[in-house]
Short mmCIF file of N, CA and C and ligand atoms in Angstrom, two decimals:
data_model
loop_
_atom_site.label_atom_id
_atom_site.label_comp_id
_atom_site.label_asym_id
_atom_site.label_seq_id
_atom_site.Cartn_x
_atom_site.Cartn_y
_atom_site.Cartn_z
N MET A 1 21.86 71.16 45.72
CA MET A 1 22.67 70.00 46.11
C MET A 1 23.12 69.27 44.85
N LEU A 2 24.41 69.24 44.64
CA LEU A 2 24.92 68.66 43.40
C LEU A 2 25.59 67.30 43.63
N GLN A 3 25.47 66.81 44.86
CA GLN A 3 25.90 65.45 45.16
C GLN A 3 24.72 64.75 45.82
N VAL A 4 24.39 63.61 45.28
CA VAL A 4 23.18 62.93 45.75
C VAL A 4 23.55 61.58 46.36
N ASP A 5 23.04 61.34 47.53
CA ASP A 5 23.24 60.05 48.20
C ASP A 5 22.39 59.01 47.46
N VAL A 6 23.03 57.91 47.09
CA VAL A 6 22.33 56.89 46.32
C VAL A 6 21.08 56.37 47.04
N ARG A 7 21.14 56.36 48.35
CA ARG A 7 19.98 55.85 49.11
C ARG A 7 18.74 56.71 48.86
N ASP A 8 18.97 58.02 48.63
CA ASP A 8 17.83 58.90 48.34
C ASP A 8 17.20 58.56 47.00
N LEU A 9 18.02 58.03 46.08
CA LEU A 9 17.53 57.73 44.73
C LEU A 9 16.68 56.46 44.71
N HIS A 10 16.80 55.65 45.75
CA HIS A 10 16.00 54.43 45.80
C HIS A 10 14.51 54.75 45.92
N HIS A 11 14.22 55.95 46.40
CA HIS A 11 12.82 56.33 46.59
C HIS A 11 12.25 57.04 45.37
N GLY A 12 13.10 57.33 44.38
CA GLY A 12 12.62 58.04 43.20
C GLY A 12 13.60 59.13 42.80
N PRO A 13 13.28 59.85 41.73
CA PRO A 13 14.19 60.89 41.24
C PRO A 13 14.44 61.97 42.30
N VAL A 14 15.62 62.55 42.23
CA VAL A 14 16.01 63.60 43.18
C VAL A 14 16.32 64.87 42.39
N GLU A 15 15.78 65.98 42.86
CA GLU A 15 16.07 67.26 42.22
C GLU A 15 17.51 67.66 42.53
N THR A 16 18.21 68.13 41.53
CA THR A 16 19.57 68.63 41.74
C THR A 16 19.57 70.10 41.37
N ALA A 17 19.71 70.95 42.35
CA ALA A 17 19.73 72.38 42.11
C ALA A 17 20.91 72.98 42.86
N GLY A 18 21.51 73.96 42.25
CA GLY A 18 22.61 74.61 42.93
C GLY A 18 23.25 75.60 42.01
N GLN A 19 24.23 76.31 42.53
CA GLN A 19 24.99 77.17 41.66
C GLN A 19 26.45 77.06 41.99
N LEU A 20 27.26 77.21 40.95
CA LEU A 20 28.70 77.09 41.09
C LEU A 20 29.33 78.42 40.70
N ALA A 21 30.13 78.97 41.60
CA ALA A 21 30.78 80.25 41.35
C ALA A 21 31.86 80.08 40.30
N PRO A 22 32.21 81.16 39.59
CA PRO A 22 33.26 81.06 38.56
C PRO A 22 34.56 80.48 39.10
N GLU A 23 34.85 80.76 40.38
CA GLU A 23 36.11 80.28 40.95
C GLU A 23 35.99 78.89 41.56
N ASP A 24 34.83 78.25 41.37
CA ASP A 24 34.65 76.91 41.93
C ASP A 24 35.66 75.95 41.29
N PRO A 25 36.23 75.04 42.09
CA PRO A 25 37.21 74.08 41.55
C PRO A 25 36.66 73.24 40.40
N THR A 26 35.34 73.16 40.30
CA THR A 26 34.72 72.41 39.19
C THR A 26 35.24 72.91 37.84
N PHE A 27 35.51 74.21 37.76
CA PHE A 27 35.90 74.79 36.47
C PHE A 27 37.41 75.00 36.35
N ALA A 28 38.17 74.54 37.33
CA ALA A 28 39.62 74.77 37.33
C ALA A 28 40.26 74.20 36.08
N GLY A 29 41.12 74.99 35.48
CA GLY A 29 41.90 74.51 34.35
C GLY A 29 41.20 74.56 33.01
N LEU A 30 39.95 75.00 32.97
CA LEU A 30 39.23 75.04 31.69
C LEU A 30 39.53 76.32 30.91
N GLY A 31 40.05 77.33 31.58
CA GLY A 31 40.30 78.59 30.92
C GLY A 31 39.03 79.33 30.56
N LEU A 32 37.96 79.05 31.29
CA LEU A 32 36.69 79.72 31.04
C LEU A 32 36.71 81.09 31.67
N GLU A 33 35.98 82.01 31.05
CA GLU A 33 35.79 83.31 31.69
C GLU A 33 34.33 83.49 31.99
N LEU A 34 33.92 82.94 33.10
CA LEU A 34 32.52 83.04 33.51
C LEU A 34 32.26 84.43 34.06
N ALA A 35 31.13 85.01 33.66
CA ALA A 35 30.76 86.34 34.12
C ALA A 35 29.84 86.28 35.33
N GLY A 36 29.67 85.11 35.88
CA GLY A 36 28.80 84.94 37.05
C GLY A 36 28.67 83.46 37.33
N PRO A 37 27.91 83.12 38.35
CA PRO A 37 27.78 81.71 38.70
C PRO A 37 27.00 80.93 37.64
N VAL A 38 27.28 79.64 37.57
CA VAL A 38 26.51 78.75 36.70
C VAL A 38 25.39 78.15 37.55
N GLN A 39 24.15 78.33 37.07
CA GLN A 39 22.99 77.79 37.76
C GLN A 39 22.71 76.39 37.22
N VAL A 40 22.50 75.49 38.13
CA VAL A 40 22.22 74.11 37.76
C VAL A 40 20.84 73.74 38.27
N GLN A 41 20.01 73.26 37.34
CA GLN A 41 18.66 72.84 37.74
C GLN A 41 18.39 71.52 37.04
N GLY A 42 18.29 70.46 37.80
CA GLY A 42 18.14 69.18 37.13
C GLY A 42 17.49 68.13 38.00
N ARG A 43 17.53 66.91 37.46
CA ARG A 43 16.84 65.80 38.08
C ARG A 43 17.66 64.55 37.81
N LEU A 44 17.95 63.84 38.89
CA LEU A 44 18.75 62.63 38.78
C LEU A 44 17.87 61.44 39.11
N SER A 45 17.93 60.40 38.26
CA SER A 45 17.15 59.21 38.58
C SER A 45 17.98 57.96 38.34
N GLN A 46 17.65 56.95 39.08
CA GLN A 46 18.35 55.67 38.94
C GLN A 46 17.70 54.89 37.81
N THR A 47 18.53 54.44 36.86
CA THR A 47 17.99 53.72 35.70
C THR A 47 18.51 52.29 35.63
N GLY A 48 19.40 51.94 36.54
CA GLY A 48 19.93 50.58 36.55
C GLY A 48 20.57 50.33 37.89
N ASP A 49 21.13 49.15 38.02
CA ASP A 49 21.75 48.76 39.28
C ASP A 49 22.78 49.79 39.73
N GLN A 50 23.67 50.17 38.78
CA GLN A 50 24.72 51.14 39.09
C GLN A 50 24.72 52.25 38.06
N GLU A 51 23.54 52.58 37.58
CA GLU A 51 23.44 53.53 36.49
C GLU A 51 22.39 54.59 36.80
N PHE A 52 22.74 55.84 36.45
CA PHE A 52 21.90 56.98 36.81
C PHE A 52 21.80 57.92 35.63
N PHE A 53 20.60 58.44 35.41
CA PHE A 53 20.36 59.36 34.31
C PHE A 53 20.17 60.76 34.89
N TRP A 54 20.89 61.70 34.31
CA TRP A 54 20.78 63.08 34.79
C TRP A 54 20.36 63.99 33.66
N GLN A 55 19.29 64.71 33.92
CA GLN A 55 18.74 65.66 32.97
C GLN A 55 18.80 67.00 33.66
N ALA A 56 19.38 67.99 33.02
CA ALA A 56 19.55 69.27 33.69
C ALA A 56 19.64 70.41 32.70
N ARG A 57 19.46 71.60 33.24
CA ARG A 57 19.65 72.81 32.46
C ARG A 57 20.71 73.64 33.16
N LEU A 58 21.69 74.09 32.40
CA LEU A 58 22.77 74.90 32.94
C LEU A 58 22.67 76.29 32.34
N THR A 59 22.65 77.30 33.18
CA THR A 59 22.58 78.66 32.67
C THR A 59 23.63 79.53 33.36
N GLY A 60 24.08 80.53 32.64
CA GLY A 60 25.07 81.44 33.19
C GLY A 60 25.46 82.45 32.15
N ARG A 61 26.55 83.13 32.40
CA ARG A 61 27.03 84.14 31.46
C ARG A 61 28.53 84.00 31.31
N LEU A 62 28.99 84.20 30.09
CA LEU A 62 30.41 84.04 29.79
C LEU A 62 30.97 85.31 29.17
N HIS A 63 32.24 85.56 29.47
CA HIS A 63 32.97 86.63 28.78
C HIS A 63 33.61 86.06 27.53
N GLY A 64 33.65 86.87 26.50
CA GLY A 64 34.34 86.46 25.30
C GLY A 64 34.77 87.68 24.52
N THR A 65 35.30 87.44 23.32
CA THR A 65 35.74 88.52 22.44
C THR A 65 34.99 88.38 21.13
N CYS A 66 34.34 89.44 20.71
CA CYS A 66 33.60 89.38 19.44
C CYS A 66 34.56 89.01 18.32
N ARG A 67 34.18 88.03 17.53
CA ARG A 67 35.10 87.56 16.50
C ARG A 67 35.24 88.55 15.36
N ARG A 68 34.32 89.50 15.27
CA ARG A 68 34.40 90.47 14.17
C ARG A 68 35.07 91.77 14.59
N CYS A 69 34.67 92.32 15.75
CA CYS A 69 35.20 93.65 16.10
C CYS A 69 36.13 93.59 17.31
N LEU A 70 36.30 92.41 17.89
CA LEU A 70 37.25 92.19 18.98
C LEU A 70 36.93 92.90 20.29
N THR A 71 35.70 93.43 20.43
CA THR A 71 35.35 94.00 21.73
C THR A 71 34.98 92.87 22.68
N ASP A 72 35.06 93.18 23.97
CA ASP A 72 34.64 92.20 24.98
C ASP A 72 33.13 92.05 24.94
N VAL A 73 32.67 90.86 25.01
CA VAL A 73 31.23 90.62 25.05
C VAL A 73 30.92 89.69 26.21
N VAL A 74 29.71 89.81 26.71
CA VAL A 74 29.19 88.86 27.68
C VAL A 74 28.01 88.20 27.01
N TYR A 75 28.06 86.90 26.89
CA TYR A 75 26.97 86.21 26.20
C TYR A 75 26.42 85.09 27.09
N PRO A 76 25.17 84.74 26.84
CA PRO A 76 24.54 83.77 27.74
C PRO A 76 24.98 82.33 27.48
N LEU A 77 25.06 81.61 28.55
CA LEU A 77 25.25 80.17 28.50
C LEU A 77 23.89 79.58 28.87
N ASP A 78 23.40 78.70 28.04
CA ASP A 78 22.11 78.08 28.33
C ASP A 78 22.11 76.74 27.61
N THR A 79 22.28 75.68 28.36
CA THR A 79 22.42 74.38 27.70
C THR A 79 21.67 73.30 28.46
N ASP A 80 21.06 72.43 27.70
CA ASP A 80 20.37 71.28 28.28
C ASP A 80 21.30 70.08 28.28
N VAL A 81 21.27 69.35 29.35
CA VAL A 81 22.19 68.24 29.55
C VAL A 81 21.40 66.97 29.78
N GLU A 82 21.79 65.91 29.09
CA GLU A 82 21.22 64.59 29.37
C GLU A 82 22.38 63.61 29.34
N VAL A 83 22.77 63.13 30.49
CA VAL A 83 23.93 62.24 30.57
C VAL A 83 23.65 61.07 31.50
N LEU A 84 24.48 60.06 31.33
CA LEU A 84 24.42 58.89 32.20
C LEU A 84 25.66 58.85 33.07
N PHE A 85 25.45 58.47 34.31
CA PHE A 85 26.55 58.15 35.21
C PHE A 85 26.46 56.65 35.44
N SER A 86 27.60 55.98 35.32
CA SER A 86 27.55 54.53 35.48
C SER A 86 28.82 53.98 36.11
N ALA A 87 28.63 52.97 36.92
CA ALA A 87 29.76 52.27 37.51
C ALA A 87 30.06 50.99 36.74
N ASP A 88 29.33 50.78 35.65
CA ASP A 88 29.56 49.59 34.83
C ASP A 88 30.86 49.78 34.05
N PRO A 89 31.87 48.91 34.26
CA PRO A 89 33.15 49.11 33.57
C PRO A 89 32.99 49.10 32.05
N GLU A 90 32.02 48.40 31.54
CA GLU A 90 31.82 48.34 30.09
C GLU A 90 31.34 49.69 29.55
N ALA A 91 30.59 50.41 30.38
CA ALA A 91 30.07 51.71 29.95
C ALA A 91 31.18 52.76 29.90
N GLY A 92 32.29 52.45 30.55
CA GLY A 92 33.39 53.41 30.61
C GLY A 92 33.98 53.75 29.26
N ASP A 93 33.73 52.90 28.25
CA ASP A 93 34.26 53.16 26.91
C ASP A 93 33.43 54.19 26.17
N ASP A 94 32.24 54.43 26.65
CA ASP A 94 31.34 55.37 25.99
C ASP A 94 31.64 56.79 26.49
N PRO A 95 32.10 57.68 25.60
CA PRO A 95 32.49 59.01 26.08
C PRO A 95 31.35 59.84 26.63
N SER A 96 30.10 59.45 26.34
CA SER A 96 28.99 60.23 26.86
C SER A 96 28.56 59.76 28.25
N VAL A 97 29.22 58.73 28.75
CA VAL A 97 28.89 58.21 30.08
C VAL A 97 29.96 58.64 31.07
N TYR A 98 29.53 59.18 32.19
CA TYR A 98 30.46 59.59 33.23
C TYR A 98 30.68 58.42 34.19
N PRO A 99 31.93 58.01 34.36
CA PRO A 99 32.18 56.84 35.21
C PRO A 99 32.03 57.15 36.70
N LEU A 100 31.54 56.18 37.42
CA LEU A 100 31.45 56.24 38.87
C LEU A 100 32.27 55.09 39.43
N ALA A 101 32.82 55.30 40.62
CA ALA A 101 33.56 54.22 41.27
C ALA A 101 32.58 53.33 42.03
N ALA A 102 32.70 52.02 41.78
CA ALA A 102 31.83 51.07 42.49
C ALA A 102 32.49 50.69 43.82
N PRO A 103 31.73 50.41 44.86
CA PRO A 103 30.28 50.57 44.93
C PRO A 103 29.88 52.04 45.02
N VAL A 104 28.81 52.39 44.35
CA VAL A 104 28.38 53.79 44.31
C VAL A 104 27.64 54.14 45.59
N THR A 105 28.15 55.16 46.27
CA THR A 105 27.45 55.62 47.47
C THR A 105 26.78 56.96 47.21
N ARG A 106 27.39 57.73 46.29
CA ARG A 106 26.73 58.97 45.92
C ARG A 106 27.15 59.36 44.51
N VAL A 107 26.29 60.16 43.90
CA VAL A 107 26.54 60.63 42.55
C VAL A 107 26.81 62.12 42.61
N ASP A 108 27.98 62.50 42.14
CA ASP A 108 28.38 63.90 42.09
C ASP A 108 28.24 64.36 40.64
N VAL A 109 27.31 65.29 40.39
CA VAL A 109 27.06 65.69 39.00
C VAL A 109 28.04 66.76 38.51
N ARG A 110 28.91 67.24 39.38
CA ARG A 110 29.77 68.35 38.99
C ARG A 110 30.72 68.05 37.83
N PRO A 111 31.25 66.81 37.73
CA PRO A 111 32.10 66.54 36.55
C PRO A 111 31.35 66.74 35.23
N ALA A 112 30.05 66.43 35.24
CA ALA A 112 29.25 66.63 34.04
C ALA A 112 29.01 68.11 33.80
N VAL A 113 28.82 68.88 34.87
CA VAL A 113 28.66 70.33 34.71
C VAL A 113 29.91 70.90 34.06
N ARG A 114 31.07 70.46 34.55
CA ARG A 114 32.34 70.95 34.01
C ARG A 114 32.44 70.69 32.50
N GLU A 115 32.19 69.46 32.11
CA GLU A 115 32.31 69.10 30.69
C GLU A 115 31.29 69.81 29.83
N GLU A 116 30.07 69.85 30.29
CA GLU A 116 29.01 70.41 29.47
C GLU A 116 29.16 71.93 29.32
N VAL A 117 29.63 72.58 30.38
CA VAL A 117 29.87 74.02 30.25
C VAL A 117 31.01 74.26 29.27
N ALA A 118 32.05 73.45 29.35
CA ALA A 118 33.18 73.61 28.44
C ALA A 118 32.72 73.42 26.99
N LEU A 119 31.81 72.48 26.75
CA LEU A 119 31.31 72.22 25.41
C LEU A 119 30.41 73.35 24.91
N ALA A 120 29.77 74.03 25.85
CA ALA A 120 28.79 75.05 25.48
C ALA A 120 29.45 76.40 25.18
N VAL A 121 30.73 76.51 25.50
CA VAL A 121 31.42 77.78 25.25
C VAL A 121 31.52 78.01 23.75
N SER A 122 31.10 79.20 23.34
CA SER A 122 31.19 79.52 21.92
C SER A 122 32.61 79.94 21.59
N ALA A 123 33.17 79.34 20.55
CA ALA A 123 34.51 79.73 20.11
C ALA A 123 34.45 81.06 19.35
N TYR A 124 33.27 81.37 18.85
CA TYR A 124 33.14 82.57 18.01
C TYR A 124 31.96 83.42 18.41
N PRO A 125 32.00 84.01 19.61
CA PRO A 125 30.87 84.85 19.99
C PRO A 125 30.84 86.13 19.15
N LEU A 126 29.67 86.71 19.06
CA LEU A 126 29.49 88.00 18.39
C LEU A 126 28.91 88.98 19.39
N CYS A 127 29.31 90.26 19.29
CA CYS A 127 28.74 91.26 20.20
C CYS A 127 27.27 91.45 19.86
N ARG A 128 26.92 91.32 18.57
CA ARG A 128 25.53 91.31 18.11
C ARG A 128 25.55 90.73 16.71
N GLU A 129 24.42 90.21 16.28
CA GLU A 129 24.35 89.52 14.99
C GLU A 129 24.83 90.40 13.84
N GLU A 130 24.47 91.70 13.93
CA GLU A 130 24.77 92.56 12.78
C GLU A 130 26.10 93.31 12.96
N CYS A 131 26.94 92.82 13.85
CA CYS A 131 28.23 93.50 14.06
C CYS A 131 28.94 93.70 12.72
N ALA A 132 29.36 94.95 12.47
CA ALA A 132 29.99 95.29 11.19
C ALA A 132 31.47 94.92 11.16
N GLY A 133 32.06 94.67 12.32
CA GLY A 133 33.45 94.24 12.35
C GLY A 133 34.42 95.38 12.14
N LEU A 134 35.67 95.00 11.89
CA LEU A 134 36.74 95.98 11.71
C LEU A 134 37.09 96.09 10.23
N CYS A 135 37.49 97.27 9.82
CA CYS A 135 37.94 97.44 8.44
C CYS A 135 39.21 96.61 8.23
N PRO A 136 39.24 95.78 7.21
CA PRO A 136 40.43 94.95 6.99
C PRO A 136 41.65 95.77 6.58
N ARG A 137 41.45 97.00 6.18
CA ARG A 137 42.59 97.82 5.74
C ARG A 137 43.15 98.68 6.86
N CYS A 138 42.26 99.43 7.53
CA CYS A 138 42.79 100.36 8.54
C CYS A 138 42.49 99.91 9.97
N GLY A 139 41.64 98.90 10.12
CA GLY A 139 41.37 98.39 11.46
C GLY A 139 40.35 99.17 12.25
N ALA A 140 39.73 100.18 11.61
CA ALA A 140 38.72 100.97 12.32
C ALA A 140 37.50 100.11 12.62
N ASP A 141 36.85 100.44 13.73
CA ASP A 141 35.62 99.73 14.10
C ASP A 141 34.48 100.27 13.24
N LEU A 142 33.99 99.48 12.32
CA LEU A 142 32.97 99.94 11.38
C LEU A 142 31.60 100.10 12.03
N ASN A 143 31.46 99.62 13.26
CA ASN A 143 30.21 99.87 13.99
C ASN A 143 30.07 101.36 14.30
N ALA A 144 31.19 102.05 14.34
CA ALA A 144 31.17 103.48 14.66
C ALA A 144 30.94 104.31 13.41
N GLY A 145 30.85 103.68 12.26
CA GLY A 145 30.62 104.41 11.00
C GLY A 145 31.71 104.07 10.00
N PRO A 146 31.54 104.55 8.76
CA PRO A 146 32.51 104.26 7.72
C PRO A 146 33.89 104.82 8.07
N CYS A 147 34.94 104.16 7.65
CA CYS A 147 36.28 104.56 8.08
C CYS A 147 36.98 105.49 7.11
N GLY A 148 36.46 105.63 5.90
CA GLY A 148 37.13 106.51 4.94
C GLY A 148 37.96 105.77 3.92
N CYS A 149 38.23 104.49 4.17
CA CYS A 149 38.89 103.69 3.14
C CYS A 149 37.93 103.53 1.96
N ALA A 150 38.47 103.34 0.79
CA ALA A 150 37.60 103.06 -0.37
C ALA A 150 36.85 101.78 -0.12
N ALA A 151 35.60 101.75 -0.56
CA ALA A 151 34.82 100.53 -0.40
C ALA A 151 35.48 99.41 -1.19
N PRO A 152 35.60 98.23 -0.59
CA PRO A 152 36.26 97.15 -1.32
C PRO A 152 35.48 96.79 -2.59
N SER A 153 36.21 96.63 -3.70
CA SER A 153 35.54 96.23 -4.94
C SER A 153 35.57 94.72 -5.07
N ASP A 154 34.47 94.15 -5.42
CA ASP A 154 34.39 92.68 -5.48
C ASP A 154 34.98 92.14 -6.76
ZN1 ZN B 1 31.42 92.91 17.32
ZN1 ZN B 2 39.36 101.45 6.75
#
């Protein structure tokens, strides 16, 4: 459940667990290439009159392109999230605070999932740490072995 009724929070923290499919509207327009659903496991608690703290872990898998050899890679998404949701207009200036419309009747954590997943995307994934990349001269994939070009002299 990724939307929590504020009345439930009056009794204490509420577990937020769920999964969002790659085609979920939460991720619309981000240009992400998710290789599976994003799992959300977290805990929402009320920390003020109109303020809520959300601590969560987001896991999933993403498609990307190895920055060295340009093959398709699937790499893990695994990020810890700690954010505030607030209906306080003054808090709206803080980019780390997610605004809520007052009066708050429920807290929807999905906007935070959207942002945090977007932030967690690696711009430069590697197929593996020791990827040899492509030969800058002939473009051969050096993971498959030497290409026959002369070794570059330093
Ligand atoms: Zn590679
Ligand atoms: Zn070469």
